[in-house]
Amino acid sequence: MYNEKVVDHFSNPRNVGELENPDAVGETGSFKCGDTMTLYLKVQNDRIEDVSFQTFGCGAAIASSSMLTEMVKGKTLDEAMKITNQDVADELGGLPPLKLHCSNLAADALHDAIEKYRKKQGV
Amino acid sequence: MTSRKVYMDHGATTPVREEVLEAMLPFFREHYGNPSSLHAQGRAVRKELENARDIIAGVLGAEPKEIIFTSGGTESNNIVLRGAAKKRGAPGHIITTSIEHHAVFDVCRDLEKEGHQVTYLPVDKYGKVDPQSVRKAIRPDTFIISVMAANNEIGTLQPIEEIGAIAAEHKVLFHTDAVQVVGQLPLNLSKLKADFLSLSAHKFNGPKGVGALFMRKGIRVAPIYIGGGQERKIRPGTENVPAIIGMAKALELAAAEMDEKSRSLTKLRDRLISGLLQIDEVILNGHPDERLPGNVNVSFKHIEGESVLLSLDLQGVAASSGSACSSGSLDPSHVLSAIGLDHPTAHGSIRFSLGYGNNDDDIDYVLEIIPAITDRLRRISPTYKPKAV
Protein backbone atom coordinates (compact mmCIF):
# COMPACT_ATOMS: atom_id res chain seq x y z
CA MET A 1 0.00 0.00 0.00
CA TYR A 2 2.81 2.44 0.89
CA ASN A 3 5.99 2.88 -1.11
CA GLU A 4 9.44 2.20 0.36
CA LYS A 5 10.18 5.82 1.14
CA VAL A 6 6.94 6.20 3.13
CA VAL A 7 7.66 2.99 5.02
CA ASP A 8 11.19 4.21 5.74
CA HIS A 9 9.97 7.53 7.14
CA PHE A 10 7.30 5.70 9.14
CA SER A 11 9.73 3.13 10.53
CA ASN A 12 12.62 5.53 11.12
CA PRO A 13 11.05 8.94 11.52
CA ARG A 14 13.48 11.86 11.54
CA ASN A 15 13.43 14.66 14.11
CA VAL A 16 10.98 13.13 16.59
CA GLY A 17 10.24 14.68 19.96
CA GLU A 18 10.15 18.04 21.67
CA LEU A 19 12.78 20.75 21.18
CA GLU A 20 14.07 22.51 24.24
CA ASN A 21 13.10 26.19 24.32
CA PRO A 22 11.49 26.26 20.89
CA ASP A 23 10.92 29.63 19.21
CA ALA A 24 7.53 28.49 18.01
CA VAL A 25 5.17 25.55 18.39
CA GLY A 26 2.66 24.77 15.65
CA GLU A 27 -0.34 22.53 16.14
CA THR A 28 -2.87 21.01 13.85
CA GLY A 29 -5.46 18.36 14.21
CA SER A 30 -8.45 16.86 12.54
CA PHE A 31 -10.97 16.13 15.23
CA LYS A 32 -12.82 14.02 12.74
CA CYS A 33 -10.15 11.62 11.58
CA GLY A 34 -8.37 12.02 14.89
CA ASP A 35 -4.87 12.81 13.65
CA THR A 36 -2.94 15.49 15.52
CA MET A 37 0.53 16.94 15.05
CA THR A 38 2.73 19.25 17.09
CA LEU A 39 5.71 20.89 15.37
CA TYR A 40 8.59 22.63 17.20
CA LEU A 41 10.79 25.27 15.52
CA LYS A 42 14.10 26.93 16.34
CA VAL A 43 14.59 30.01 14.21
CA GLN A 44 17.71 32.10 13.68
CA ASN A 45 17.96 35.06 11.30
CA ASP A 46 14.65 34.12 9.72
CA ARG A 47 15.96 30.68 8.94
CA ILE A 48 14.78 27.35 10.38
CA GLU A 49 17.70 26.14 12.41
CA ASP A 50 16.08 23.11 13.96
CA VAL A 51 12.74 21.38 13.80
CA SER A 52 11.03 18.42 15.41
CA PHE A 53 7.58 16.86 15.62
CA GLN A 54 5.15 14.66 17.53
CA THR A 55 2.26 13.01 15.69
CA PHE A 56 -0.73 10.89 16.58
CA GLY A 57 -1.79 9.37 13.31
CA CYS A 58 -1.54 6.66 10.75
CA GLY A 59 1.50 5.62 8.73
CA ALA A 60 0.95 8.36 6.15
CA ALA A 61 0.61 11.04 8.83
CA ILE A 62 3.80 9.98 10.61
CA ALA A 63 5.78 9.66 7.36
CA SER A 64 4.55 13.08 6.16
CA SER A 65 5.54 14.69 9.46
CA SER A 66 9.01 13.20 9.26
CA MET A 67 9.41 14.13 5.59
CA LEU A 68 8.39 17.71 6.23
CA THR A 69 11.01 18.20 8.95
CA GLU A 70 13.72 17.11 6.51
CA MET A 71 12.36 19.45 3.83
CA VAL A 72 12.31 22.60 5.97
CA LYS A 73 15.56 22.40 7.90
CA GLY A 74 17.77 25.29 6.79
CA LYS A 75 15.03 26.99 4.77
CA THR A 76 14.08 30.63 5.27
CA LEU A 77 10.65 31.24 6.76
CA ASP A 78 9.44 32.66 3.44
CA GLU A 79 10.57 29.52 1.63
CA ALA A 80 9.00 27.31 4.27
CA MET A 81 5.67 29.12 4.03
CA LYS A 82 5.50 28.12 0.36
CA ILE A 83 5.66 24.39 1.10
CA THR A 84 2.29 22.78 0.56
CA ASN A 85 0.82 19.50 1.73
CA GLN A 86 1.05 18.30 -1.85
CA ASP A 87 4.80 19.07 -1.89
CA VAL A 88 5.24 16.80 1.13
CA ALA A 89 3.27 13.99 -0.50
CA ASP A 90 5.26 14.43 -3.73
CA GLU A 91 8.56 14.35 -1.85
CA LEU A 92 7.47 11.03 -0.34
CA GLY A 93 6.99 9.70 -3.85
CA GLY A 94 3.21 9.76 -3.60
CA LEU A 95 0.61 8.43 -1.18
CA PRO A 96 -2.45 6.26 -1.80
CA PRO A 97 -5.37 8.56 -2.75
CA LEU A 98 -7.35 7.64 0.38
CA LYS A 99 -4.37 8.64 2.49
CA LEU A 100 -3.84 12.13 1.11
CA HIS A 101 -5.96 13.75 3.78
CA CYS A 102 -3.76 12.13 6.43
CA SER A 103 -0.71 13.93 5.05
CA ASN A 104 -2.44 17.31 5.14
CA LEU A 105 -1.46 17.99 8.71
CA ALA A 106 2.28 18.41 8.18
CA ALA A 107 2.43 21.65 6.16
CA ASP A 108 -0.52 23.01 8.16
CA ALA A 109 1.39 22.57 11.43
CA LEU A 110 4.45 24.22 9.89
CA HIS A 111 2.48 27.24 8.69
CA ASP A 112 0.82 27.51 12.08
CA ALA A 113 4.23 27.55 13.79
CA ILE A 114 5.63 30.19 11.42
CA GLU A 115 2.59 32.40 11.82
CA LYS A 116 2.84 32.17 15.59
CA TYR A 117 6.55 32.96 15.42
CA ARG A 118 5.96 36.03 13.28
CA LYS A 119 3.19 37.23 15.54
CA LYS A 120 5.53 36.89 18.50
CA GLN A 121 8.17 38.88 16.63
CA GLY A 122 5.57 41.51 15.82
CA VAL A 123 5.93 41.04 12.07
CA MET B 1 12.36 -7.71 7.30
CA THR B 2 11.07 -11.03 8.55
CA SER B 3 10.04 -14.34 7.15
CA ARG B 4 7.66 -15.11 10.00
CA LYS B 5 4.00 -14.91 9.02
CA VAL B 6 1.22 -14.88 11.57
CA TYR B 7 -2.33 -14.58 10.32
CA MET B 8 -4.70 -13.11 12.92
CA ASP B 9 -7.44 -11.76 10.70
CA HIS B 10 -9.81 -14.73 10.60
CA GLY B 11 -12.72 -12.36 11.25
CA ALA B 12 -12.06 -10.91 7.80
CA THR B 13 -11.60 -14.23 6.07
CA THR B 14 -10.06 -17.65 6.66
CA PRO B 15 -7.87 -19.97 4.63
CA VAL B 16 -9.64 -22.82 2.83
CA ARG B 17 -8.76 -26.09 4.48
CA GLU B 18 -7.03 -28.74 2.38
CA GLU B 19 -9.88 -31.24 2.90
CA VAL B 20 -12.33 -28.60 1.69
CA LEU B 21 -10.35 -27.87 -1.45
CA GLU B 22 -10.06 -31.61 -2.16
CA ALA B 23 -13.81 -32.01 -1.83
CA MET B 24 -14.38 -29.16 -4.28
CA LEU B 25 -11.98 -30.14 -7.06
CA PRO B 26 -14.03 -32.96 -8.64
CA PHE B 27 -16.85 -30.47 -9.14
CA PHE B 28 -14.66 -28.42 -11.44
CA ARG B 29 -13.13 -31.41 -13.26
CA GLU B 30 -15.63 -34.24 -13.60
CA HIS B 31 -18.93 -33.23 -12.06
CA TYR B 32 -19.49 -30.06 -14.03
CA GLY B 33 -23.11 -30.75 -14.96
CA ASN B 34 -25.83 -28.24 -14.20
CA PRO B 35 -27.87 -29.51 -11.25
CA SER B 36 -31.04 -28.38 -13.02
CA SER B 37 -30.30 -30.57 -16.09
CA LEU B 38 -32.21 -33.79 -16.52
CA HIS B 39 -29.33 -35.84 -17.94
CA ALA B 40 -27.13 -38.16 -15.89
CA GLN B 41 -24.38 -35.55 -15.41
CA GLY B 42 -26.91 -33.07 -14.12
CA ARG B 43 -28.66 -35.58 -11.88
CA ALA B 44 -25.39 -36.71 -10.32
CA VAL B 45 -24.54 -33.13 -9.40
CA ARG B 46 -28.07 -32.50 -8.12
CA LYS B 47 -27.66 -35.42 -5.75
CA GLU B 48 -24.42 -34.00 -4.34
CA LEU B 49 -25.91 -30.53 -4.08
CA GLU B 50 -28.84 -31.86 -2.06
CA ASN B 51 -26.44 -33.86 0.06
CA ALA B 52 -24.60 -30.62 0.84
CA ARG B 53 -27.92 -29.03 1.79
CA ASP B 54 -28.66 -31.98 4.11
CA ILE B 55 -25.28 -31.60 5.80
CA ILE B 56 -25.71 -27.88 6.39
CA ALA B 57 -29.28 -28.29 7.61
CA GLY B 58 -28.15 -31.11 9.90
CA VAL B 59 -25.42 -29.03 11.52
CA LEU B 60 -27.81 -26.12 12.10
CA GLY B 61 -30.77 -28.17 13.32
CA ALA B 62 -32.83 -27.09 10.31
CA GLU B 63 -34.71 -28.92 7.60
CA PRO B 64 -32.98 -29.15 4.21
CA LYS B 65 -35.70 -27.21 2.45
CA GLU B 66 -35.11 -24.33 4.86
CA ILE B 67 -31.60 -23.80 3.46
CA ILE B 68 -31.15 -21.48 0.47
CA PHE B 69 -27.72 -21.23 -1.12
CA THR B 70 -26.50 -17.69 -1.72
CA SER B 71 -23.24 -15.94 -2.51
CA GLY B 72 -22.58 -15.08 1.13
CA GLY B 73 -23.61 -13.06 4.15
CA THR B 74 -24.21 -9.79 2.35
CA GLU B 75 -26.56 -11.36 -0.17
CA SER B 76 -28.41 -13.38 2.47
CA ASN B 77 -28.97 -10.21 4.52
CA ASN B 78 -30.19 -8.28 1.49
CA ILE B 79 -32.58 -11.05 0.47
CA VAL B 80 -34.15 -11.07 3.95
CA LEU B 81 -34.40 -7.35 4.66
CA ARG B 82 -35.28 -6.15 1.19
CA GLY B 83 -37.50 -9.15 0.57
CA ALA B 84 -39.42 -8.65 3.82
CA ALA B 85 -39.86 -4.94 3.04
CA LYS B 86 -40.97 -5.74 -0.51
CA LYS B 87 -43.46 -8.31 0.73
CA ARG B 88 -44.94 -5.81 3.14
CA GLY B 89 -45.32 -3.23 0.40
CA ALA B 90 -46.36 -0.28 2.54
CA PRO B 91 -43.76 1.56 4.63
CA GLY B 92 -43.24 -0.09 7.98
CA HIS B 93 -40.90 -0.31 10.94
CA ILE B 94 -37.66 -2.27 11.31
CA ILE B 95 -35.74 -2.89 14.54
CA THR B 96 -32.02 -3.47 14.40
CA THR B 97 -28.96 -2.45 16.39
CA SER B 98 -26.36 0.28 16.19
CA ILE B 99 -23.57 -2.29 15.85
CA GLU B 100 -24.69 -4.39 12.88
CA HIS B 101 -22.34 -5.20 10.04
CA HIS B 102 -22.68 -2.84 7.08
CA ALA B 103 -24.48 -5.62 5.21
CA VAL B 104 -27.42 -5.10 7.58
CA PHE B 105 -26.85 -1.57 8.83
CA ASP B 106 -26.51 0.03 5.40
CA VAL B 107 -29.39 -1.98 3.97
CA CYS B 108 -31.58 -0.56 6.75
CA ARG B 109 -30.30 2.93 5.97
CA ASP B 110 -31.23 2.36 2.36
CA LEU B 111 -34.70 1.09 3.28
CA GLU B 112 -35.23 4.32 5.21
CA LYS B 113 -34.89 6.13 1.91
CA GLU B 114 -37.77 4.00 0.64
CA GLY B 115 -39.99 5.24 3.45
CA HIS B 116 -39.42 2.61 6.12
CA GLN B 117 -38.61 3.66 9.66
CA VAL B 118 -35.74 2.00 11.47
CA THR B 119 -34.90 1.85 15.18
CA TYR B 120 -31.17 1.32 15.76
CA LEU B 121 -31.00 0.00 19.31
CA PRO B 122 -28.13 1.17 21.49
CA VAL B 123 -25.78 -1.28 23.21
CA ASP B 124 -24.08 -1.23 26.60
CA LYS B 125 -20.36 -0.57 27.07
CA TYR B 126 -19.61 -4.21 26.23
CA GLY B 127 -21.56 -3.99 23.00
CA LYS B 128 -24.54 -6.02 24.22
CA VAL B 129 -28.13 -5.37 23.23
CA ASP B 130 -30.73 -5.44 25.98
CA PRO B 131 -33.58 -7.78 24.93
CA GLN B 132 -36.02 -5.58 26.85
CA SER B 133 -35.07 -2.66 24.61
CA VAL B 134 -36.19 -4.79 21.68
CA ARG B 135 -39.53 -5.44 23.38
CA LYS B 136 -40.00 -1.73 24.05
CA ALA B 137 -39.19 -0.79 20.47
CA ILE B 138 -41.83 -3.05 18.89
CA ARG B 139 -44.68 -1.10 17.27
CA PRO B 140 -47.83 -2.27 15.51
CA ASP B 141 -46.12 -1.70 12.16
CA THR B 142 -42.84 -3.46 13.06
CA PHE B 143 -42.38 -6.17 10.46
CA ILE B 144 -38.86 -7.43 11.10
CA ILE B 145 -36.19 -7.46 13.81
CA SER B 146 -32.58 -8.05 12.79
CA VAL B 147 -29.92 -8.60 15.44
CA MET B 148 -26.52 -10.13 14.78
CA ALA B 149 -25.51 -13.28 16.67
CA ALA B 150 -22.09 -11.84 17.48
CA ASN B 151 -20.38 -8.63 16.57
CA ASN B 152 -17.67 -8.89 13.95
CA GLU B 153 -15.43 -6.19 15.40
CA ILE B 154 -15.54 -6.61 19.16
CA GLY B 155 -16.81 -10.19 19.27
CA THR B 156 -19.63 -9.62 21.76
CA LEU B 157 -22.25 -12.38 21.71
CA GLN B 158 -25.84 -11.16 21.55
CA PRO B 159 -28.82 -12.59 23.45
CA ILE B 160 -30.51 -13.83 20.27
CA GLU B 161 -32.44 -16.61 22.06
CA GLU B 162 -34.27 -14.06 24.22
CA ILE B 163 -34.73 -11.62 21.36
CA GLY B 164 -36.07 -14.42 19.15
CA ALA B 165 -38.58 -15.36 21.84
CA ILE B 166 -39.71 -11.74 22.16
CA ALA B 167 -40.11 -11.46 18.40
CA ALA B 168 -42.13 -14.69 18.29
CA GLU B 169 -44.32 -13.52 21.16
CA HIS B 170 -45.16 -10.38 19.17
CA LYS B 171 -45.42 -12.26 15.86
CA VAL B 172 -42.68 -10.17 14.29
CA LEU B 173 -40.17 -11.76 11.92
CA PHE B 174 -36.70 -12.27 13.41
CA HIS B 175 -33.48 -12.38 11.42
CA THR B 176 -30.00 -12.95 12.76
CA ASP B 177 -26.78 -12.31 10.89
CA ALA B 178 -24.78 -15.24 12.24
CA VAL B 179 -21.83 -14.91 9.89
CA GLN B 180 -19.35 -14.69 12.79
CA VAL B 181 -20.92 -17.50 14.81
CA VAL B 182 -21.71 -20.34 12.40
CA GLY B 183 -18.82 -22.80 12.50
CA GLN B 184 -17.44 -21.21 15.69
CA LEU B 185 -20.09 -21.87 18.33
CA PRO B 186 -23.04 -24.26 18.56
CA LEU B 187 -26.27 -22.95 17.11
CA ASN B 188 -29.50 -24.93 16.99
CA LEU B 189 -32.33 -23.66 14.84
CA SER B 190 -34.75 -26.22 16.24
CA LYS B 191 -34.52 -24.27 19.50
CA LEU B 192 -33.60 -20.75 18.40
CA LYS B 193 -36.72 -18.84 17.43
CA ALA B 194 -35.28 -17.25 14.31
CA ASP B 195 -37.15 -16.99 11.04
CA PHE B 196 -34.02 -16.18 9.06
CA LEU B 197 -30.30 -16.70 9.60
CA SER B 198 -27.41 -15.64 7.38
CA LEU B 199 -24.10 -17.45 7.12
CA SER B 200 -20.97 -17.22 5.03
CA ALA B 201 -18.58 -20.07 4.17
CA HIS B 202 -15.32 -18.15 4.07
CA LYS B 203 -15.58 -17.35 7.77
CA PHE B 204 -15.23 -21.04 8.67
CA ASN B 205 -12.47 -22.18 6.32
CA GLY B 206 -14.73 -22.62 3.32
CA PRO B 207 -14.45 -20.83 -0.01
CA LYS B 208 -15.34 -17.20 -0.62
CA GLY B 209 -18.40 -16.19 -2.62
CA VAL B 210 -20.77 -18.72 -1.09
CA GLY B 211 -23.09 -18.72 1.89
CA ALA B 212 -26.58 -19.67 2.86
CA LEU B 213 -29.80 -18.28 4.14
CA PHE B 214 -31.99 -20.21 6.54
CA MET B 215 -35.64 -19.35 5.92
CA ARG B 216 -38.04 -21.08 8.24
CA LYS B 217 -40.69 -23.38 6.82
CA GLY B 218 -43.95 -21.54 6.20
CA ILE B 219 -42.26 -18.15 5.98
CA ARG B 220 -41.37 -16.48 2.73
CA VAL B 221 -40.05 -13.12 1.63
CA ALA B 222 -40.79 -11.52 -1.72
CA PRO B 223 -37.97 -12.42 -4.12
CA ILE B 224 -35.66 -9.52 -4.91
CA TYR B 225 -34.10 -11.33 -7.88
CA ILE B 226 -36.06 -12.58 -10.84
CA GLY B 227 -34.81 -15.47 -12.97
CA GLY B 228 -34.98 -19.23 -12.96
CA GLY B 229 -36.54 -21.51 -10.41
CA GLN B 230 -33.40 -22.30 -8.42
CA GLU B 231 -33.34 -22.07 -4.64
CA ARG B 232 -37.10 -21.81 -4.36
CA LYS B 233 -37.00 -18.79 -6.66
CA ILE B 234 -35.53 -16.79 -3.79
CA ARG B 235 -32.04 -16.95 -5.25
CA PRO B 236 -32.34 -17.81 -8.93
CA GLY B 237 -29.26 -18.53 -11.02
CA THR B 238 -27.20 -21.69 -11.53
CA GLU B 239 -25.87 -22.83 -8.18
CA ASN B 240 -22.16 -22.35 -7.46
CA VAL B 241 -21.78 -26.10 -7.02
CA PRO B 242 -18.05 -26.47 -6.17
CA ALA B 243 -18.31 -23.69 -3.60
CA ILE B 244 -21.47 -25.16 -2.06
CA ILE B 245 -19.78 -28.57 -1.77
CA GLY B 246 -16.81 -26.83 -0.13
CA MET B 247 -19.07 -24.96 2.27
CA ALA B 248 -20.79 -28.17 3.38
CA LYS B 249 -17.44 -29.89 3.90
CA ALA B 250 -16.06 -26.92 5.86
CA LEU B 251 -19.13 -26.75 8.09
CA GLU B 252 -19.08 -30.51 8.67
CA LEU B 253 -15.43 -30.29 9.78
CA ALA B 254 -16.10 -27.22 11.92
CA ALA B 255 -19.03 -28.93 13.64
CA ALA B 256 -17.04 -32.10 14.32
CA GLU B 257 -14.15 -30.13 15.82
CA MET B 258 -16.16 -27.31 17.40
CA ASP B 259 -15.82 -28.20 21.07
CA GLU B 260 -12.11 -28.70 20.90
CA LYS B 261 -11.49 -25.76 18.60
CA SER B 262 -13.54 -23.27 20.57
CA ARG B 263 -11.85 -24.40 23.77
CA SER B 264 -8.37 -24.02 22.36
CA LEU B 265 -9.16 -20.71 20.65
CA THR B 266 -10.64 -19.34 23.86
CA LYS B 267 -7.43 -20.28 25.67
CA LEU B 268 -5.28 -18.57 23.05
CA ARG B 269 -7.62 -15.57 23.06
CA ASP B 270 -7.45 -15.14 26.81
CA ARG B 271 -3.66 -15.49 26.80
CA LEU B 272 -3.38 -12.79 24.15
CA ILE B 273 -5.81 -10.51 25.98
CA SER B 274 -4.06 -10.80 29.32
CA GLY B 275 -0.67 -10.30 27.66
CA LEU B 276 -1.84 -7.17 25.86
CA LEU B 277 -3.43 -5.77 29.02
CA GLN B 278 -0.01 -5.94 30.69
CA ILE B 279 0.97 -3.01 28.48
CA ASP B 280 0.30 0.41 29.95
CA GLU B 281 -2.91 2.15 28.86
CA VAL B 282 -4.44 -0.67 26.85
CA ILE B 283 -8.15 -1.37 27.16
CA LEU B 284 -10.16 -4.38 26.05
CA ASN B 285 -13.10 -3.62 23.77
CA GLY B 286 -16.11 -5.91 23.98
CA HIS B 287 -17.23 -8.29 26.69
CA PRO B 288 -14.57 -10.01 28.85
CA ASP B 289 -16.15 -13.50 28.55
CA GLU B 290 -19.21 -13.38 26.35
CA ARG B 291 -17.29 -12.99 23.14
CA LEU B 292 -16.33 -15.02 20.10
CA PRO B 293 -13.67 -17.64 20.93
CA GLY B 294 -11.15 -16.09 18.55
CA ASN B 295 -11.85 -12.38 18.98
CA VAL B 296 -9.44 -9.98 20.64
CA ASN B 297 -10.06 -6.25 20.29
CA VAL B 298 -8.02 -3.73 22.21
CA SER B 299 -7.36 0.00 22.07
CA PHE B 300 -3.84 1.29 22.52
CA LYS B 301 -4.19 4.78 23.92
CA HIS B 302 -2.15 7.58 22.29
CA ILE B 303 -1.64 5.58 19.10
CA GLU B 304 -3.59 5.43 15.89
CA GLY B 305 -4.59 1.90 14.92
CA GLU B 306 -3.36 1.95 11.34
CA SER B 307 0.17 2.74 12.46
CA VAL B 308 0.06 -0.32 14.73
CA LEU B 309 -1.30 -2.42 11.86
CA LEU B 310 1.45 -1.22 9.56
CA SER B 311 4.12 -1.97 12.18
CA LEU B 312 2.67 -5.45 12.74
CA ASP B 313 2.51 -6.02 9.00
CA LEU B 314 6.20 -5.11 8.65
CA GLN B 315 6.89 -7.90 11.13
CA GLY B 316 4.66 -10.42 9.41
CA VAL B 317 1.51 -10.16 11.53
CA ALA B 318 -1.87 -9.66 9.84
CA ALA B 319 -4.54 -8.00 11.99
CA SER B 320 -7.20 -5.31 11.41
CA SER B 321 -8.32 -2.01 12.88
CA GLY B 322 -11.49 -0.03 13.39
CA SER B 323 -9.62 3.23 12.97
CA ALA B 324 -10.73 5.73 10.37
CA CYS B 325 -7.39 5.70 8.65
CA SER B 326 -7.58 2.01 7.92
CA SER B 327 -11.12 2.03 6.65
CA GLY B 328 -10.93 4.78 4.07
CA SER B 329 -13.58 6.89 5.75
CA LEU B 330 -12.88 9.69 8.18
CA ASP B 331 -15.02 8.32 10.99
CA PRO B 332 -13.99 5.57 13.33
CA SER B 333 -16.11 2.43 13.27
CA HIS B 334 -19.78 2.84 14.22
CA VAL B 335 -19.38 -0.13 16.56
CA LEU B 336 -16.63 1.50 18.62
CA SER B 337 -18.60 4.73 18.76
CA ALA B 338 -21.71 2.79 19.86
CA ILE B 339 -19.88 1.29 22.86
CA GLY B 340 -18.96 4.82 23.90
CA LEU B 341 -15.28 5.06 22.99
CA ASP B 342 -14.01 8.59 22.44
CA HIS B 343 -12.46 9.27 19.05
CA PRO B 344 -8.78 8.84 19.94
CA THR B 345 -9.48 5.54 21.73
CA ALA B 346 -11.60 4.27 18.87
CA HIS B 347 -8.83 5.23 16.46
CA GLY B 348 -6.37 3.17 18.49
CA SER B 349 -8.28 -0.08 18.18
CA ILE B 350 -6.81 -3.29 16.83
CA ARG B 351 -8.61 -6.55 16.23
CA PHE B 352 -6.72 -9.82 16.33
CA SER B 353 -9.05 -12.59 15.19
CA LEU B 354 -7.72 -16.06 15.83
CA GLY B 355 -8.68 -19.19 13.98
CA TYR B 356 -7.68 -22.49 12.51
CA GLY B 357 -3.90 -22.75 12.43
CA ASN B 358 -3.07 -20.26 15.19
CA ASN B 359 -1.08 -21.66 18.10
CA ASP B 360 0.77 -20.64 21.26
CA ASP B 361 3.86 -19.69 19.26
CA ASP B 362 1.81 -17.10 17.37
CA ILE B 363 0.60 -15.57 20.63
CA ASP B 364 4.16 -15.55 21.99
CA TYR B 365 5.40 -13.82 18.85
CA VAL B 366 2.77 -11.07 18.94
CA LEU B 367 3.27 -10.49 22.66
CA GLU B 368 7.01 -10.35 22.06
CA ILE B 369 6.92 -7.70 19.32
CA ILE B 370 4.01 -5.51 20.38
CA PRO B 371 5.55 -3.71 23.40
CA ALA B 372 8.33 -2.28 21.22
CA ILE B 373 5.79 -1.22 18.58
CA THR B 374 3.54 0.59 21.03
CA ASP B 375 6.51 2.11 22.83
CA ARG B 376 7.98 3.45 19.58
CA LEU B 377 4.67 4.90 18.37
CA ARG B 378 3.90 6.45 21.73
CA ARG B 379 7.25 8.20 21.73
CA ILE B 380 6.17 9.86 18.50
CA SER B 381 2.75 10.78 19.89
CA PRO B 382 2.05 14.28 21.25
CA THR B 383 -0.53 13.01 23.74
CA TYR B 384 1.66 10.44 25.49
CA LYS B 385 3.50 11.42 28.65
CA PRO B 386 5.72 8.57 29.82
CA LYS B 387 5.38 7.75 33.48
CA ALA B 388 8.32 8.92 35.56
CA VAL B 389 10.51 5.97 36.51
mmCIF file of C-alpha atoms in Angstrom, chain A residues 1-2 6-7 9-13 16-18 30-38 40 53-62 98-99 101-102, chain B residues 1 300-308 310-311 314 324-332 343-345 347-348 376-377 379-385:
data_model
loop_
_atom_site.group_PDB
_atom_site.id
_atom_site.type_symbol
_atom_site.label_atom_id
_atom_site.label_comp_id
_atom_site.label_asym_id
_atom_site.label_seq_id
_atom_site.Cartn_x
_atom_site.Cartn_y
_atom_site.Cartn_z
ATOM 1 C CA MET A 1 0.000 0.000 0.000
ATOM 2 C CA TYR A 2 2.807 2.439 0.889
ATOM 3 C CA VAL A 6 6.942 6.199 3.127
ATOM 4 C CA VAL A 7 7.656 2.991 5.019
ATOM 5 C CA HIS A 9 9.972 7.533 7.141
ATOM 6 C CA PHE A 10 7.299 5.704 9.135
ATOM 7 C CA SER A 11 9.725 3.126 10.526
ATOM 8 C CA ASN A 12 12.624 5.530 11.123
ATOM 9 C CA PRO A 13 11.048 8.936 11.515
ATOM 10 C CA VAL A 16 10.982 13.127 16.586
ATOM 11 C CA GLY A 17 10.244 14.683 19.960
ATOM 12 C CA GLU A 18 10.147 18.040 21.670
ATOM 13 C CA SER A 30 -8.447 16.863 12.538
ATOM 14 C CA PHE A 31 -10.972 16.129 15.233
ATOM 15 C CA LYS A 32 -12.818 14.024 12.745
ATOM 16 C CA CYS A 33 -10.150 11.615 11.576
ATOM 17 C CA GLY A 34 -8.368 12.024 14.894
ATOM 18 C CA ASP A 35 -4.869 12.809 13.650
ATOM 19 C CA THR A 36 -2.941 15.489 15.522
ATOM 20 C CA MET A 37 0.531 16.941 15.050
ATOM 21 C CA THR A 38 2.730 19.254 17.086
ATOM 22 C CA TYR A 40 8.589 22.633 17.195
ATOM 23 C CA PHE A 53 7.578 16.864 15.619
ATOM 24 C CA GLN A 54 5.148 14.664 17.531
ATOM 25 C CA THR A 55 2.262 13.015 15.686
ATOM 26 C CA PHE A 56 -0.731 10.886 16.584
ATOM 27 C CA GLY A 57 -1.786 9.370 13.308
ATOM 28 C CA CYS A 58 -1.537 6.658 10.745
ATOM 29 C CA GLY A 59 1.504 5.621 8.731
ATOM 30 C CA ALA A 60 0.947 8.365 6.147
ATOM 31 C CA ALA A 61 0.614 11.036 8.829
ATOM 32 C CA ILE A 62 3.801 9.979 10.614
ATOM 33 C CA LEU A 98 -7.347 7.637 0.375
ATOM 34 C CA LYS A 99 -4.366 8.635 2.489
ATOM 35 C CA HIS A 101 -5.958 13.747 3.780
ATOM 36 C CA CYS A 102 -3.759 12.132 6.428
ATOM 37 C CA MET B 1 12.357 -7.714 7.300
ATOM 38 C CA PHE B 300 -3.843 1.290 22.522
ATOM 39 C CA LYS B 301 -4.185 4.780 23.923
ATOM 40 C CA HIS B 302 -2.148 7.575 22.294
ATOM 41 C CA ILE B 303 -1.642 5.578 19.104
ATOM 42 C CA GLU B 304 -3.589 5.429 15.890
ATOM 43 C CA GLY B 305 -4.588 1.897 14.916
ATOM 44 C CA GLU B 306 -3.362 1.950 11.344
ATOM 45 C CA SER B 307 0.173 2.741 12.463
ATOM 46 C CA VAL B 308 0.058 -0.318 14.728
ATOM 47 C CA LEU B 310 1.454 -1.223 9.564
ATOM 48 C CA SER B 311 4.115 -1.968 12.177
ATOM 49 C CA LEU B 314 6.201 -5.108 8.646
ATOM 50 C CA ALA B 324 -10.731 5.725 10.369
ATOM 51 C CA CYS B 325 -7.390 5.703 8.651
ATOM 52 C CA SER B 326 -7.580 2.014 7.920
ATOM 53 C CA SER B 327 -11.124 2.030 6.653
ATOM 54 C CA GLY B 328 -10.930 4.776 4.070
ATOM 55 C CA SER B 329 -13.579 6.886 5.752
ATOM 56 C CA LEU B 330 -12.881 9.691 8.181
ATOM 57 C CA ASP B 331 -15.018 8.320 10.988
ATOM 58 C CA PRO B 332 -13.990 5.567 13.333
ATOM 59 C CA HIS B 343 -12.464 9.275 19.051
ATOM 60 C CA PRO B 344 -8.783 8.840 19.935
ATOM 61 C CA THR B 345 -9.476 5.542 21.735
ATOM 62 C CA HIS B 347 -8.827 5.233 16.460
ATOM 63 C CA GLY B 348 -6.372 3.174 18.487
ATOM 64 C CA ARG B 376 7.977 3.449 19.583
ATOM 65 C CA LEU B 377 4.671 4.898 18.367
ATOM 66 C CA ARG B 379 7.255 8.202 21.728
ATOM 67 C CA ILE B 380 6.169 9.860 18.495
ATOM 68 C CA SER B 381 2.745 10.775 19.893
ATOM 69 C CA PRO B 382 2.046 14.277 21.246
ATOM 70 C CA THR B 383 -0.527 13.011 23.739
ATOM 71 C CA TYR B 384 1.663 10.442 25.489
ATOM 72 C CA LYS B 385 3.497 11.416 28.647
#
